[in-house]
Amino acid sequence: MAIQHSNNEAAAGSQSLTLQLVRQQVAELLDEEPSDIDDNEDLTDKGLDSVRMMSLVEKWRGIGVDVTFMKLVKRPTIAHWWNLLSSSK
């Protein structure tokens, strides 16, 4: 049995990481629309837990981005994460 999200993961690996893609990946984990998440909103307040954050770390490391869980958890907002991710490309 194939895992449903495997195609999304493969697609993410073949794309450049963009702010829009980061927002989309976070929204998928929260089961929300990307437009419903403010870039400066604390994602833990929206329900993003450490396990989901680690899944993002692994996904982004898989496409060559140097990021750690500790960097993400320090300030869990899309705006901060994008600043980290875009500077580590």
Tab-separated table of C-alpha atoms in Angstrom, residues 18-80:
chain	number	residue	atom	x	y	z
A	18	THR	CA	10.007	29.006	-1.626
A	19	LEU	CA	8.053	30.929	0.970
A	20	GLN	CA	4.868	29.703	-0.687
A	21	LEU	CA	6.023	26.076	-0.472
A	22	VAL	CA	6.981	26.456	3.206
A	23	ARG	CA	3.561	27.953	3.938
A	24	GLN	CA	1.874	25.112	2.021
A	25	GLN	CA	3.837	22.407	3.845
A	26	VAL	CA	2.993	23.907	7.241
A	27	ALA	CA	-0.670	24.293	6.276
A	28	GLU	CA	-0.851	20.628	5.233
A	29	LEU	CA	0.469	19.551	8.636
A	30	LEU	CA	-2.117	21.740	10.362
A	31	ASP	CA	-4.915	20.685	8.000
A	32	GLU	CA	-5.562	24.317	7.115
A	33	GLU	CA	-5.485	26.513	4.046
A	34	PRO	CA	-2.174	28.347	3.535
A	35	SER	CA	-4.056	31.651	3.383
A	36	ASP	CA	-5.398	31.032	6.910
A	37	ILE	CA	-1.925	31.144	8.470
A	38	ASP	CA	-0.316	34.510	9.148
A	39	ASP	CA	3.439	34.534	8.567
A	40	ASN	CA	4.038	35.978	12.047
A	41	GLU	CA	1.631	33.709	13.912
A	42	ASP	CA	3.089	31.324	16.499
A	43	LEU	CA	2.624	27.927	14.874
A	44	THR	CA	2.578	26.085	18.195
A	45	ASP	CA	-0.530	28.103	19.080
A	46	LYS	CA	-2.081	26.742	15.874
A	47	GLY	CA	-1.309	23.178	16.959
A	48	LEU	CA	2.051	22.451	15.338
A	49	ASP	CA	3.844	20.056	17.676
A	50	SER	CA	7.462	18.930	17.906
A	51	VAL	CA	6.880	15.756	15.887
A	52	ARG	CA	5.495	17.748	12.973
A	53	MET	CA	8.336	20.258	13.238
A	54	MET	CA	10.823	17.388	13.031
A	55	SER	CA	9.077	16.124	9.906
A	56	LEU	CA	9.671	19.551	8.329
A	57	VAL	CA	13.319	19.505	9.419
A	58	GLU	CA	13.812	16.108	7.766
A	59	LYS	CA	11.966	17.163	4.612
A	60	TRP	CA	14.036	20.335	4.263
A	61	ARG	CA	17.318	18.587	5.074
A	62	GLY	CA	16.405	16.089	2.374
A	63	ILE	CA	16.574	18.847	-0.222
A	64	GLY	CA	19.854	20.208	1.116
A	65	VAL	CA	18.767	22.922	3.541
A	66	ASP	CA	20.859	23.241	6.701
A	67	VAL	CA	18.227	23.546	9.439
A	68	THR	CA	17.798	22.120	12.934
A	69	PHE	CA	14.836	21.524	15.182
A	70	MET	CA	16.305	23.903	17.773
A	71	LYS	CA	16.409	26.734	15.238
A	72	LEU	CA	12.760	26.181	14.323
A	73	VAL	CA	11.409	25.767	17.835
A	74	LYS	CA	13.151	28.932	19.037
A	75	ARG	CA	10.688	31.088	17.063
A	76	PRO	CA	7.964	29.003	15.386
A	77	THR	CA	6.648	31.395	12.753
A	78	ILE	CA	6.683	31.078	8.990
A	79	ALA	CA	8.399	34.473	8.689
A	80	HIS	CA	11.266	33.439	10.989
